[in-house]
Amino acid sequence: MKYISTRQQEETNIKTAILKGLADDGGLFMPEYIPQLDFEFFENLPNLTLQEIGFRVAKEFLGESISDDNLKEIINEVLNFEIPAIKISENIYSLELFHGPTMAFKDVGARFMARMMSYFSEGKPMKVIAATSGDTGSAVASGFFGVPGIEVYILYPKGKVSPLQEKQLTTWGGNIKALEIDGTFDDCQALAKQILSNDELNQKFTLTSANSINIARLIPQSFYYFWAFAQLQKLGKSIVFSVPSGNFGNLTAGLFAKKMGLPVHRFIASTNENDVIPKFLETGNYEAKPSKQTISNAMDVGNPSNFERMKSLFNNDVSEFKKEIESYSFSDEATKKAMRNVKKEFGYILDPHGAVAYLGLEKYSEKSNEDFVGVLLETAHPAKFVEVVEDVLKEKVEIPEKLEAFNKKEKQSVEFSVDFESVKKYLIEEK
Ligand SMILES: *Cc1c(COP(=O)(O)O)cnc(C)c1O
């Protein structure tokens, strides 16, 4: 299997695609075609474990680049937590993607990426640079923690992440270093880019970025669409997935699953007020905008990076997009109301992102009048957004032990002003 940049100027293998992340022409790597799974796989799907599904799906994308035994070992390490489909109401299920170490769905992608990078770097020391506005950084840190040969530098904006997020970034120790930058997220991202493109640093070290566009984060996110299907197929109804979307990586992975043969009836791309994609499907015009701040802040994205991948899947044709995807945008007010309703009627607590996905299912149901099973992807544990959830529901949210454990640990960070030279000096002298 070859991997080709969405901008068509670069073609490579999976190993290089993963180690580089972004193609030199600025595009995102895509497999040259989406592999098909055979009839027997689907017939047997309800009998497979999540790990077995993961192995079969990943194998299609990785081919001979890794042995079956190594791949199985990696999949078993990555998916060492449950992803249950919990019934909320008669026809709505919540696929809880938040049972990993940092309690957000990004654990799935980040853990797989970390292990694949480590495998393909063959023990050569590597420095991973990641700028974060909060959640991605902790999933990346957790994914790489203790991975031999790899040093991780997380750049985060001082005072601009929540107290719990900060603990999740700064308390690892070992091969994870937190760089606390006295600036904004954009400053952190700019510094990360400067580091990655600096000649002197590139001569001294093997540098790579752990950003959200790496193909190794996308592949494992397709596993759980098959897994949800395996569990809900027996209901004998068509299945609709609602995906709370920001950069649209999660949704793109679902599109991969469908192209591989999974009979998904429809995808709903649910967004907050950052509505570039819903607008695009309505008008046919793609217009990036500055992002707006909302209560579902992991989806505050004004120029979704995976749009390039979706375009290539749909041959740049809006009508093809529309055949697979409905997309709706919802306000914070509507989101809060959904959180309150679902708690009151069904006793289930949604985090703000899951609530946006819930609204997507509701709206689709009103519009289509179809009889279907709706699956919302619940991308974060409500306790990760405890301030919002408690404010909306007017009740105390229990903090799981896994998150509480971070709170108890000591913060360790190195502070910098927005100054590339001092960060560079640190990287060279550190150890
Ligand atoms: C990142 C994130 C999303 C958005 O996922 P994309 O793949 O960027 O669309 C949704 N919810 C939570 C909690 C997230 O952390």
Coordinates of N, CA, C and O in Angstrom, one line a residue, residues 210-279:
A210 N 3.8 15.5 16.7 CA 2.7 14.5 17.1 C 1.4 15.2 16.9 O 0.6 15.3 17.9
N211 N 1.2 15.8 15.8 CA -0.1 16.5 15.6 C -1.2 15.6 15.1 O -1.1 14.5 14.8
S212 N -2.4 16.3 15.1 CA -3.6 15.5 14.8 C -3.7 15.0 13.4 O -4.6 14.2 13.1
I213 N -2.8 15.4 12.5 CA -3.0 15.1 11.1 C -2.3 13.8 10.7 O -2.4 13.3 9.6
N214 N -1.6 13.2 11.7 CA -0.8 12.0 11.4 C -1.8 10.8 11.0 O -2.8 10.6 11.7
I215 N -1.5 10.2 9.9 CA -2.4 9.1 9.5 C -2.5 8.0 10.6 O -3.5 7.3 10.7
A216 N -1.4 7.9 11.4 CA -1.5 6.8 12.5 C -2.5 7.1 13.5 O -2.9 6.3 14.4
R217 N -3.0 8.4 13.6 CA -4.1 8.6 14.5 C -5.4 8.3 13.9 O -6.4 8.0 14.6
L218 N -5.5 8.4 12.6 CA -6.8 8.1 11.9 C -7.1 6.6 11.9 O -8.3 6.2 12.2
I219 N -6.2 5.8 11.5 CA -6.4 4.4 11.3 C -7.1 3.7 12.5 O -8.2 3.1 12.3
P220 N -6.6 3.9 13.7 CA -7.3 3.2 14.9 C -8.6 3.8 15.2 O -9.5 3.1 15.8
Q221 N -8.9 5.0 14.8 CA -10.2 5.6 15.1 C -11.3 4.9 14.2 O -12.5 5.1 14.5
S222 N -10.9 4.2 13.2 CA -12.0 3.4 12.4 C -12.4 2.1 13.1 O -13.5 1.6 12.9
F223 N -11.5 1.6 14.0 CA -11.8 0.3 14.7 C -13.2 0.3 15.4 O -14.0 -0.6 15.3
Y224 N -13.5 1.4 16.1 CA -14.6 1.3 17.0 C -16.0 1.5 16.2 O -17.0 1.2 16.8
Y225 N -15.9 1.9 15.0 CA -17.2 1.9 14.2 C -17.6 0.5 13.9 O -18.7 0.1 14.0
F226 N -16.6 -0.3 13.6 CA -16.9 -1.8 13.4 C -17.4 -2.4 14.7 O -18.3 -3.2 14.7
W227 N -16.7 -2.0 15.7 CA -17.0 -2.6 17.1 C -18.4 -2.2 17.5 O -19.2 -3.1 18.0
A228 N -18.8 -1.0 17.3 CA -20.2 -0.6 17.7 C -21.2 -1.3 16.8 O -22.2 -1.8 17.3
F229 N -20.9 -1.5 15.6 CA -21.7 -2.2 14.7 C -21.9 -3.6 15.1 O -23.0 -4.2 15.1
A230 N -20.8 -4.2 15.5 CA -20.8 -5.6 15.9 C -21.7 -5.8 17.1 O -22.4 -6.8 17.2
Q231 N -21.8 -4.8 18.0 CA -22.7 -4.9 19.2 C -24.1 -4.6 18.9 O -25.0 -5.1 19.6
L232 N -24.4 -3.8 17.9 CA -25.8 -3.3 17.7 C -26.5 -3.9 16.5 O -27.7 -3.7 16.3
Q233 N -25.7 -4.7 15.7 CA -26.3 -5.3 14.5 C -27.5 -6.1 14.8 O -28.5 -6.2 14.1
K234 N -27.5 -6.8 16.0 CA -28.6 -7.7 16.3 C -29.9 -7.0 16.5 O -31.0 -7.7 16.5
L235 N -29.9 -5.7 16.6 CA -31.2 -5.0 16.7 C -31.9 -4.9 15.4 O -33.1 -4.6 15.4
G236 N -31.2 -5.3 14.4 CA -31.9 -5.4 13.1 C -32.4 -4.1 12.4 O -33.3 -4.1 11.6
K237 N -31.7 -3.0 12.8 CA -32.1 -1.7 12.2 C -30.9 -1.1 11.6 O -29.8 -1.5 11.8
S238 N -31.2 -0.1 10.7 CA -30.1 0.6 10.1 C -29.4 1.5 11.2 O -30.0 1.9 12.1
I239 N -28.1 1.7 11.0 CA -27.3 2.4 12.0 C -26.8 3.7 11.5 O -26.2 3.8 10.4
V240 N -27.0 4.7 12.3 CA -26.6 6.1 12.0 C -25.6 6.5 13.1 O -25.9 6.4 14.3
F241 N -24.5 7.0 12.7 CA -23.5 7.5 13.7 C -23.5 9.1 13.7 O -23.5 9.7 12.6
S242 N -23.6 9.6 14.9 CA -23.4 11.1 15.0 C -22.1 11.4 15.7 O -21.8 10.9 16.8
V243 N -21.2 12.1 15.0 CA -19.9 12.4 15.4 C -19.7 13.8 15.8 O -19.8 14.7 14.9
P244 N -19.3 14.1 17.0 CA -19.1 15.5 17.4 C -17.7 16.0 16.8 O -16.7 15.4 17.1
S245 N -17.8 16.9 15.9 CA -16.6 17.1 15.0 C -16.0 18.5 15.2 O -16.6 19.5 15.3
G246 N -14.6 18.5 15.1 CA -13.8 19.7 15.1 C -12.9 19.7 13.9 O -13.1 20.4 13.0
N247 N -11.9 18.9 14.0 CA -11.0 18.7 12.9 C -11.4 17.6 11.9 O -10.7 17.3 10.9
F248 N -12.5 16.9 12.3 CA -13.1 15.9 11.4 C -12.2 14.7 11.2 O -12.4 13.9 10.3
G249 N -11.3 14.4 12.1 CA -10.5 13.2 12.1 C -11.4 12.0 12.4 O -11.4 10.9 11.7
N250 N -12.2 12.1 13.5 CA -13.0 11.0 13.9 C -14.0 10.6 12.8 O -14.2 9.5 12.5
L251 N -14.6 11.6 12.2 CA -15.6 11.4 11.2 C -14.9 10.8 9.9 O -15.4 9.8 9.3
T252 N -13.8 11.3 9.6 CA -13.0 10.7 8.4 C -12.7 9.2 8.6 O -12.9 8.4 7.7
A253 N -12.4 8.9 9.9 CA -12.1 7.5 10.2 C -13.4 6.6 10.0 O -13.3 5.5 9.5
G254 N -14.5 7.2 10.3 CA -15.8 6.5 10.1 C -16.1 6.3 8.6 O -16.5 5.2 8.2
L255 N -15.7 7.3 7.8 CA -15.9 7.2 6.4 C -15.0 6.1 5.8 O -15.3 5.3 4.9
F256 N -13.8 6.0 6.4 CA -12.9 4.8 6.0 C -13.6 3.5 6.3 O -13.6 2.6 5.4
A257 N -14.2 3.4 7.5 CA -14.8 2.1 7.9 C -15.9 1.8 6.9 O -16.1 0.6 6.4
K258 N -16.7 2.8 6.5 CA -17.8 2.5 5.5 C -17.2 2.1 4.2 O -17.7 1.2 3.6
K259 N -16.2 2.8 3.7 CA -15.6 2.4 2.4 C -15.0 1.0 2.5 O -14.8 0.4 1.5
M260 N -14.6 0.6 3.7 CA -14.1 -0.8 3.8 C -15.2 -1.8 3.7 O -14.9 -3.0 3.7
G261 N -16.4 -1.3 3.8 CA -17.5 -2.3 3.6 C -18.6 -2.3 4.7 O -19.6 -3.0 4.7
L262 N -18.3 -1.5 5.8 CA -19.3 -1.4 6.9 C -20.6 -0.7 6.5 O -20.5 0.4 6.0
P263 N -21.7 -1.5 6.6 CA -23.0 -0.9 6.1 C -23.6 0.2 7.0 O -24.7 0.0 7.5
V264 N -22.9 1.3 7.1 CA -23.4 2.4 7.9 C -24.5 3.1 7.1 O -24.3 3.4 5.9
H265 N -25.6 3.4 7.7 CA -26.7 4.0 6.9 C -26.4 5.5 6.6 O -26.6 6.0 5.5
R266 N -25.9 6.2 7.6 CA -25.7 7.6 7.5 C -24.7 8.1 8.5 O -24.7 7.6 9.7
F267 N -23.9 9.1 8.2 CA -23.1 9.8 9.2 C -23.7 11.2 9.4 O -24.0 11.9 8.5
I268 N -23.7 11.6 10.7 CA -24.1 13.0 11.0 C -22.8 13.7 11.6 O -22.3 13.2 12.6
A269 N -22.4 14.7 10.9 CA -21.3 15.5 11.4 C -21.9 16.6 12.3 O -22.5 17.6 11.7
S270 N -21.8 16.5 13.6 CA -22.4 17.5 14.5 C -21.4 18.5 14.9 O -20.3 18.1 15.4
T271 N -21.7 19.7 14.8 CA -20.7 20.7 15.2 C -21.3 21.7 16.2 O -22.5 21.8 16.3
N272 N -20.5 22.5 16.9 CA -20.9 23.6 17.6 C -21.0 24.8 16.6 O -21.2 24.6 15.4
E273 N -20.9 26.0 17.2 CA -21.1 27.2 16.2 C -20.0 27.3 15.2 O -20.1 28.2 14.4
N274 N -19.0 26.6 15.3 CA -17.9 26.6 14.3 C -18.4 25.7 13.2 O -18.3 24.5 13.2
D275 N -19.1 26.3 12.2 CA -20.0 25.6 11.3 C -19.5 25.6 9.9 O -20.3 25.6 8.9
V276 N -18.2 25.5 9.7 CA -17.6 25.6 8.3 C -18.2 24.4 7.4 O -18.6 24.6 6.3
I277 N -18.2 23.2 8.0 CA -18.7 22.1 7.2 C -20.2 22.1 7.0 O -20.6 21.9 5.9
P278 N -21.0 22.3 8.0 CA -22.5 22.4 7.7 C -22.7 23.4 6.7 O -23.5 23.2 5.7
K279 N -22.0 24.6 6.7 CA -22.2 25.6 5.7 C -21.8 25.1 4.3 O -22.4 25.4 3.3

